[in-house]
Amino acid sequence: MIPLSPELFSRLDESPDPLFYAEPRFVTHIDDAAIAAVTQLYREYFPPGGAILDLMSSWISHLPAEAAYREVVGIGMNPEELAANPRLHRWRVHDLNQAPGLPFGDALFDGAAICVSVDYLTHPVEVFRECGRVLRPGAPLVITFSNRCFPTKVIAAWRVLDDHGHQELVAQYFVDAGNWSAIEMLDRSPGPDGDPLYAVVGRSIGSSGVPNRVP
């Protein structure tokens, strides 16, 4: 268990995040093989025909091309990137570090994702708890990350932990949020020559619950 003290969530650059994300970045932050690993996770965990919430989204969501979803909703920081994302049915600019609450009702989504961005959250437990609230019971939240980042914007804990430590930290977010079960830590790295790809997945137990322990 990792004590989540406030200093772990400080950043080298504490300027407002909207300033940092004001200019669109139409780039991918992991290589093609790692992207394919993310897509495969989504293929495994997100039900076709479901409603999917893409948190900290941008111009691409890495959802499987062959899968049709009832709705894909994006939340992100840059309106130009979000508007360019062809998988989003609707989107809104929302700074989760300033407002961890999600602007949705309870039990609306069949899956949610945070792709290579969880390391920037300064209130992750609150965000995870909100994700559990807006997901239907049993629906997954799939968190993926690699070893790349904007170093001035990641939280202090991320800078001092190794890859396994990052997985344990994210698993702790699920535990402390208190409304998750079946927490899994996965290594889906495609090979030794490319970007590694790690995932932590939990399943919602709704808007309230008791803390779950990581096996």
Coordinates of C-alpha atoms in Angstrom, one line a residue:
M1 CA 0.0 0.0 0.0
I2 CA 1.3 3.4 -1.0
P3 CA 0.4 6.3 1.3
L4 CA -0.9 9.0 -1.0
S5 CA 0.4 12.1 0.7
P6 CA -0.2 15.5 -1.0
E7 CA 3.5 16.1 -1.9
L8 CA 3.3 13.1 -4.2
F9 CA 1.0 15.1 -6.5
S10 CA 3.2 18.2 -6.9
R11 CA 4.6 19.1 -10.3
L12 CA 7.7 20.9 -11.6
D13 CA 5.4 23.1 -13.6
E14 CA 2.4 24.3 -11.5
S15 CA 1.2 26.8 -14.1
P16 CA -2.4 26.4 -15.2
D17 CA -2.9 23.3 -17.4
P18 CA -5.0 25.1 -20.0
L19 CA -1.9 27.2 -20.9
F20 CA 0.2 24.1 -21.4
Y21 CA -2.4 22.4 -23.6
A22 CA -3.5 25.6 -25.5
E23 CA -1.7 24.6 -28.7
P24 CA -2.9 21.4 -30.4
R25 CA -0.5 18.5 -30.6
F26 CA -1.5 16.2 -33.5
V27 CA 1.1 13.6 -32.6
T28 CA 1.0 10.1 -31.0
H29 CA 2.8 9.7 -27.7
I30 CA 3.7 6.0 -28.1
D31 CA 4.8 3.9 -31.0
D32 CA 2.6 1.9 -33.4
A33 CA 3.2 -1.4 -31.6
A34 CA 2.2 0.0 -28.3
I35 CA -0.8 1.7 -29.8
A36 CA -1.8 -1.7 -31.2
A37 CA -1.5 -3.1 -27.7
V38 CA -3.9 -0.4 -26.4
T39 CA -6.4 -1.2 -29.2
Q40 CA -6.3 -4.9 -28.3
L41 CA -7.1 -4.1 -24.7
Y42 CA -10.0 -2.1 -25.8
R43 CA -11.1 -4.9 -28.0
E44 CA -11.0 -7.3 -25.0
Y45 CA -12.7 -5.0 -22.4
F46 CA -15.1 -2.7 -24.2
P47 CA -18.4 -4.3 -25.5
P48 CA -19.4 -3.5 -29.1
G49 CA -22.6 -1.4 -29.1
G50 CA -21.8 0.1 -25.7
A51 CA -21.3 3.6 -24.6
I52 CA -17.6 4.5 -24.0
L53 CA -16.1 7.4 -22.1
D54 CA -12.6 8.5 -23.3
L55 CA -11.1 10.6 -20.5
M56 CA -8.1 12.9 -21.2
S57 CA -8.8 12.4 -24.9
S58 CA -7.3 14.0 -27.9
W59 CA -7.4 13.7 -31.7
I60 CA -7.3 9.9 -31.7
S61 CA -8.8 7.3 -29.3
H62 CA -7.1 4.0 -30.4
L63 CA -10.5 2.2 -30.4
P64 CA -10.6 -0.9 -32.7
A65 CA -11.7 0.2 -36.2
E66 CA -14.1 -2.8 -36.6
A67 CA -16.0 -2.1 -33.4
A68 CA -19.2 0.1 -33.5
Y69 CA -20.2 1.7 -30.3
R70 CA -23.5 3.3 -29.4
E71 CA -21.7 6.4 -28.3
V72 CA -18.1 7.5 -27.6
V73 CA -17.8 10.6 -25.4
G74 CA -14.6 12.5 -25.0
I75 CA -13.2 14.7 -22.3
G76 CA -10.0 16.5 -22.9
M77 CA -8.0 19.8 -22.8
N78 CA -7.8 21.0 -26.4
P79 CA -10.9 21.7 -28.5
E80 CA -9.1 21.4 -31.8
E81 CA -7.8 18.0 -31.0
L82 CA -11.2 16.8 -29.7
A83 CA -13.0 18.2 -32.8
A84 CA -10.6 16.3 -35.0
N85 CA -11.2 12.9 -33.3
P86 CA -13.4 10.8 -35.7
R87 CA -14.5 8.4 -33.1
L88 CA -16.1 10.9 -30.7
H89 CA -19.9 11.4 -31.0
R90 CA -19.6 14.3 -28.6
W91 CA -17.0 15.9 -26.5
R92 CA -16.2 18.7 -24.1
V93 CA -13.2 20.6 -22.7
H94 CA -12.9 19.7 -19.1
D95 CA -9.8 20.1 -16.8
L96 CA -9.9 17.2 -14.4
N97 CA -7.2 18.7 -12.2
Q98 CA -9.4 21.7 -11.5
A99 CA -12.7 19.9 -11.5
P100 CA -12.4 16.1 -10.8
G101 CA -16.2 15.7 -10.9
L102 CA -17.6 14.3 -14.1
P103 CA -20.6 16.1 -15.8
F104 CA -22.6 12.9 -16.3
G105 CA -25.3 11.0 -14.4
D106 CA -24.8 7.7 -12.7
A107 CA -24.3 4.4 -14.5
L108 CA -24.3 5.7 -18.1
F109 CA -21.3 4.1 -19.6
D110 CA -20.2 0.6 -20.5
G111 CA -16.5 1.3 -20.4
A112 CA -14.0 4.1 -19.9
A113 CA -10.3 4.7 -20.8
I114 CA -7.4 6.9 -19.8
C115 CA -4.6 6.4 -22.3
V116 CA -1.0 7.5 -21.5
S117 CA -2.3 10.4 -19.3
V118 CA -3.0 9.1 -15.8
D119 CA 0.4 10.4 -14.7
Y120 CA -0.8 14.0 -15.1
L121 CA -3.7 13.7 -12.7
T122 CA -3.3 15.7 -9.4
H123 CA -6.6 14.4 -7.9
P124 CA -6.6 10.8 -9.3
V125 CA -8.6 9.2 -6.5
E126 CA -11.4 11.6 -6.9
V127 CA -11.4 11.1 -10.7
F128 CA -11.4 7.3 -10.3
R129 CA -14.3 7.5 -7.9
E130 CA -16.2 9.6 -10.4
C131 CA -15.5 7.1 -13.1
G132 CA -16.9 4.4 -11.0
R133 CA -20.0 6.4 -10.5
V134 CA -20.7 7.1 -14.2
L135 CA -19.9 3.5 -15.2
R136 CA -22.5 0.7 -15.0
P137 CA -21.7 -1.9 -12.4
G138 CA -19.2 -4.3 -13.8
A139 CA -18.0 -2.0 -16.5
P140 CA -14.2 -1.5 -16.9
L141 CA -11.9 1.5 -16.6
V142 CA -8.8 0.7 -18.6
I143 CA -5.7 2.8 -17.7
T144 CA -2.8 2.5 -20.0
F145 CA 0.7 4.1 -19.8
S146 CA 4.2 3.7 -21.1
N147 CA 7.5 5.3 -20.2
R148 CA 7.1 8.6 -22.0
C149 CA 5.7 11.8 -20.5
F150 CA 5.9 15.6 -20.3
P151 CA 8.3 15.6 -17.3
T152 CA 7.4 19.0 -16.1
K153 CA 3.7 18.1 -15.8
V154 CA 3.7 14.6 -14.3
I155 CA 3.2 14.3 -10.6
A156 CA 6.2 13.9 -8.3
A157 CA 5.4 10.2 -7.5
W158 CA 5.6 9.3 -11.2
R159 CA 9.1 10.7 -11.6
V160 CA 10.6 8.6 -8.7
L161 CA 8.8 5.3 -9.4
D162 CA 9.8 2.6 -11.9
D163 CA 7.3 0.9 -14.3
H164 CA 6.1 -1.6 -11.7
G165 CA 5.8 1.2 -9.2
H166 CA 3.6 3.1 -11.6
Q167 CA 1.3 0.0 -11.8
E168 CA 1.1 -0.2 -8.1
L169 CA 0.4 3.5 -7.8
V170 CA -2.5 3.3 -10.3
A171 CA -3.9 0.2 -8.6
Q172 CA -3.8 2.2 -5.3
Y173 CA -5.9 4.9 -6.9
F174 CA -8.6 2.2 -7.6
V175 CA -8.4 0.9 -4.1
D176 CA -8.6 4.3 -2.4
A177 CA -11.5 5.4 -4.6
G178 CA -13.5 2.6 -2.9
N179 CA -15.9 1.6 -5.7
W180 CA -13.9 -0.8 -7.8
S181 CA -13.4 -4.6 -7.9
A182 CA -11.3 -7.1 -9.9
I183 CA -8.3 -4.8 -10.2
E184 CA -5.7 -6.2 -12.6
M185 CA -2.2 -5.1 -13.4
L186 CA -1.1 -6.1 -16.9
D187 CA 2.1 -5.9 -18.9
R188 CA 1.1 -5.7 -22.6
S189 CA 4.5 -4.5 -23.9
P190 CA 4.8 -5.7 -27.5
G191 CA 8.5 -6.4 -27.4
P192 CA 12.0 -5.3 -26.3
D193 CA 12.7 -2.9 -29.1
G194 CA 9.7 -0.6 -28.8
D195 CA 7.7 1.3 -26.2
P196 CA 6.5 -0.7 -23.2
L197 CA 2.8 -0.7 -22.6
Y198 CA 1.3 -1.3 -19.1
A199 CA -2.3 -1.4 -18.0
V200 CA -4.3 -1.4 -14.8
V201 CA -8.0 -2.3 -15.1
G202 CA -10.8 -2.2 -12.5
R203 CA -14.5 -2.9 -12.7
S204 CA -17.0 -0.5 -11.2
I205 CA -19.2 -1.4 -8.3
G206 CA -21.2 1.8 -8.7
S207 CA -21.4 5.1 -6.9
S208 CA -20.6 3.7 -3.4
G209 CA -18.8 0.7 -2.1
V210 CA -15.9 -0.5 0.2
P211 CA -12.2 -0.4 -0.6
N212 CA -10.9 -3.4 -2.6
R213 CA -7.5 -4.9 -2.1
V214 CA -5.2 -5.7 -4.9
P215 CA -4.4 -9.4 -5.1

